[in-house]
Short mmCIF file of C-alpha atoms in Angstrom, two decimals:
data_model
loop_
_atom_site.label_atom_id
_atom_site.label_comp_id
_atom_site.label_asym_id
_atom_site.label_seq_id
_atom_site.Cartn_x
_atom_site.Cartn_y
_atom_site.Cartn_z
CA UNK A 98 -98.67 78.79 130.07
CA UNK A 99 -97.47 75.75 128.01
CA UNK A 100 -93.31 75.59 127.70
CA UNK A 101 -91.45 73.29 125.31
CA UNK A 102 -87.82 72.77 126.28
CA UNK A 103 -87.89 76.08 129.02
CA UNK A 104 -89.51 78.23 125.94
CA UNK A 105 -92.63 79.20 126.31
CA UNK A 106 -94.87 78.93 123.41
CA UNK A 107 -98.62 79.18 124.24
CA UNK A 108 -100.50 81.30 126.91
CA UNK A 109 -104.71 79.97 126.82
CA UNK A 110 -107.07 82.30 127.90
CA UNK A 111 -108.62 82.71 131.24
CA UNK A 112 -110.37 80.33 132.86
CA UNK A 113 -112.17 79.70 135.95
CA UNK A 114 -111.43 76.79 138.45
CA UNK A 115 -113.64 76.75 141.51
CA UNK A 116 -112.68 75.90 144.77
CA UNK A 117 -111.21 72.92 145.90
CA UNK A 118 -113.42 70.41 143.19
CA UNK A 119 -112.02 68.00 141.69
CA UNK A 120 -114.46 68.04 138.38
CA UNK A 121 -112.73 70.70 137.18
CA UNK A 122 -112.03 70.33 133.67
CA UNK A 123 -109.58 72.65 131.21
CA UNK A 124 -109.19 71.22 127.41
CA UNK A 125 -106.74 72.65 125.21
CA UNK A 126 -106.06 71.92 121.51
CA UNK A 127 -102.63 73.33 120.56
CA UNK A 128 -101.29 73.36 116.97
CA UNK A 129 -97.44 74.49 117.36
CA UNK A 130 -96.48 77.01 114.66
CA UNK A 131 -92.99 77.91 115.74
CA UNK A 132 -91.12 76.34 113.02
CA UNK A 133 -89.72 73.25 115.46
CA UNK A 134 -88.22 70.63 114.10
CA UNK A 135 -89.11 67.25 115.09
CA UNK A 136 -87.77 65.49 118.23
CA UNK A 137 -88.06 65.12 121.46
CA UNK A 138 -89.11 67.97 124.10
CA UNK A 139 -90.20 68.08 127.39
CA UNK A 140 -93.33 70.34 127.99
CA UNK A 141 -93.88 72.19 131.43
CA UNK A 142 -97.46 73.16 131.82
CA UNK A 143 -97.43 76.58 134.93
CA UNK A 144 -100.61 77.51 136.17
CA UNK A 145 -100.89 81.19 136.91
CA UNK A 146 -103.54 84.00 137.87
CA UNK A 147 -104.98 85.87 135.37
CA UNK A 148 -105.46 88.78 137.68
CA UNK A 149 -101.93 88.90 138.92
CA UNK A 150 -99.72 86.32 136.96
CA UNK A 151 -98.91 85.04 140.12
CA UNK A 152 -98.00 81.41 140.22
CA UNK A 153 -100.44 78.83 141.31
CA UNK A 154 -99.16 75.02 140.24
CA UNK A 155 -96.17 73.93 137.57
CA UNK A 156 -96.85 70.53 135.82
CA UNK A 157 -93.32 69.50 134.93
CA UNK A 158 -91.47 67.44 132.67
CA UNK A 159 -89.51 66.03 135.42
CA UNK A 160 -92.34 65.09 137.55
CA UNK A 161 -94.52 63.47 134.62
CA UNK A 162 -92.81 60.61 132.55
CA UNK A 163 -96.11 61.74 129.81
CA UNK A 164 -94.50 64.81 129.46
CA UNK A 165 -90.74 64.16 129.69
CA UNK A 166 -89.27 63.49 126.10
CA UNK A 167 -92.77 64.18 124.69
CA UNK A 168 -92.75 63.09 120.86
CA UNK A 169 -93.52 65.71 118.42
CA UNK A 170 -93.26 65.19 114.59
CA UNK A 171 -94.07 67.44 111.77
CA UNK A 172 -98.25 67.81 110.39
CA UNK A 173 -96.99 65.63 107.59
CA UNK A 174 -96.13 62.46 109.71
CA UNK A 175 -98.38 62.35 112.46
CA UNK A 176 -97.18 58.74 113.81
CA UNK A 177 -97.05 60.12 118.06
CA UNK A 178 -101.39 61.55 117.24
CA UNK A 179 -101.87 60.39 120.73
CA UNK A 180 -103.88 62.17 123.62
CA UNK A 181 -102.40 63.47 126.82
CA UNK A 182 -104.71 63.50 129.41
CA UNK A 183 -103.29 65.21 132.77
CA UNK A 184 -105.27 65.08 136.23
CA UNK A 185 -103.31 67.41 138.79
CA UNK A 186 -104.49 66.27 141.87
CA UNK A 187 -102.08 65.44 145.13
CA UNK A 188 -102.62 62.22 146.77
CA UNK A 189 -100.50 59.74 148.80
CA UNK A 190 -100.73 57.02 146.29
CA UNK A 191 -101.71 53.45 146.43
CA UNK A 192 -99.83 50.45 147.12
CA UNK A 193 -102.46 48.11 146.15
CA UNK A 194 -101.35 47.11 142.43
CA UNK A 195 -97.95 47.32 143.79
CA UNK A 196 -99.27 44.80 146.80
CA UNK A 197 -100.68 42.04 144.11
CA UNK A 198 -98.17 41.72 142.00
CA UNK A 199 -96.00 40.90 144.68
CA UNK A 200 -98.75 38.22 145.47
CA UNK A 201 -99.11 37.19 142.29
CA UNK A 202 -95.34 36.57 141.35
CA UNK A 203 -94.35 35.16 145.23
CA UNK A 204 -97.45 32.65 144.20
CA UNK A 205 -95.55 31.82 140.92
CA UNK A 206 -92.29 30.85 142.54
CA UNK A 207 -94.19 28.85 144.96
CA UNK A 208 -95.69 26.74 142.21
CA UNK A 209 -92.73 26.33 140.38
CA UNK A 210 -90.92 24.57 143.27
#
């Protein structure tokens, strides 16, 4: 179920997702016929069961900076034509582009004394 500013406006069809892989893959193409003006909208994307609607996983706007304020013009000015691509997996994170930056710019200052 896709939601644009808490209203939902698309349901897809079932679909299968197997397990606990990770190759998993759902595409949607989603042309938005509900008269909206253009702005600025944050889209929610809730996973649920097809057998029993029961929720499974929310993709929010508030967690994802690709889908908070999400650009959306009219078919005539199609400036924001960009993908989204979204991976929901859980993970801890990295620090290691974090870690050489912090190299790289401490090595900077160093230099420039």
């Amino acid at each position: 179920q896709f939601f644009l500013d808490d209203k939902l406006f698309y349901t897809s069809g079932s679909f299968w997702v197997t397990g606990n892989n990770t190759n998993d893959e759902q595409f949607f193409d989603i042309e938005i016929n509900n008269n909206l003006t253009a702005g600025y909208y944050n889209l929610d994307v809730h996973l649920v069961d097809a057998r029993d609607l029961s929720a499974r996983h929310q993709v929010l706007a508030l967690d994802w900076v690709e889908f908070n304020n999400l650009p959306l013009e009219t078919v005539y000015d199609d400036s924001y034509d960009d993908d989204i691509d979204v991976h929901v997996d859980q993970h801890g994170g990295s620090v290691g582009f974090g870690f050489i930056a912090l190299l790289i710019i401490a090595g900077l200052r160093l230099r420039l004394r």
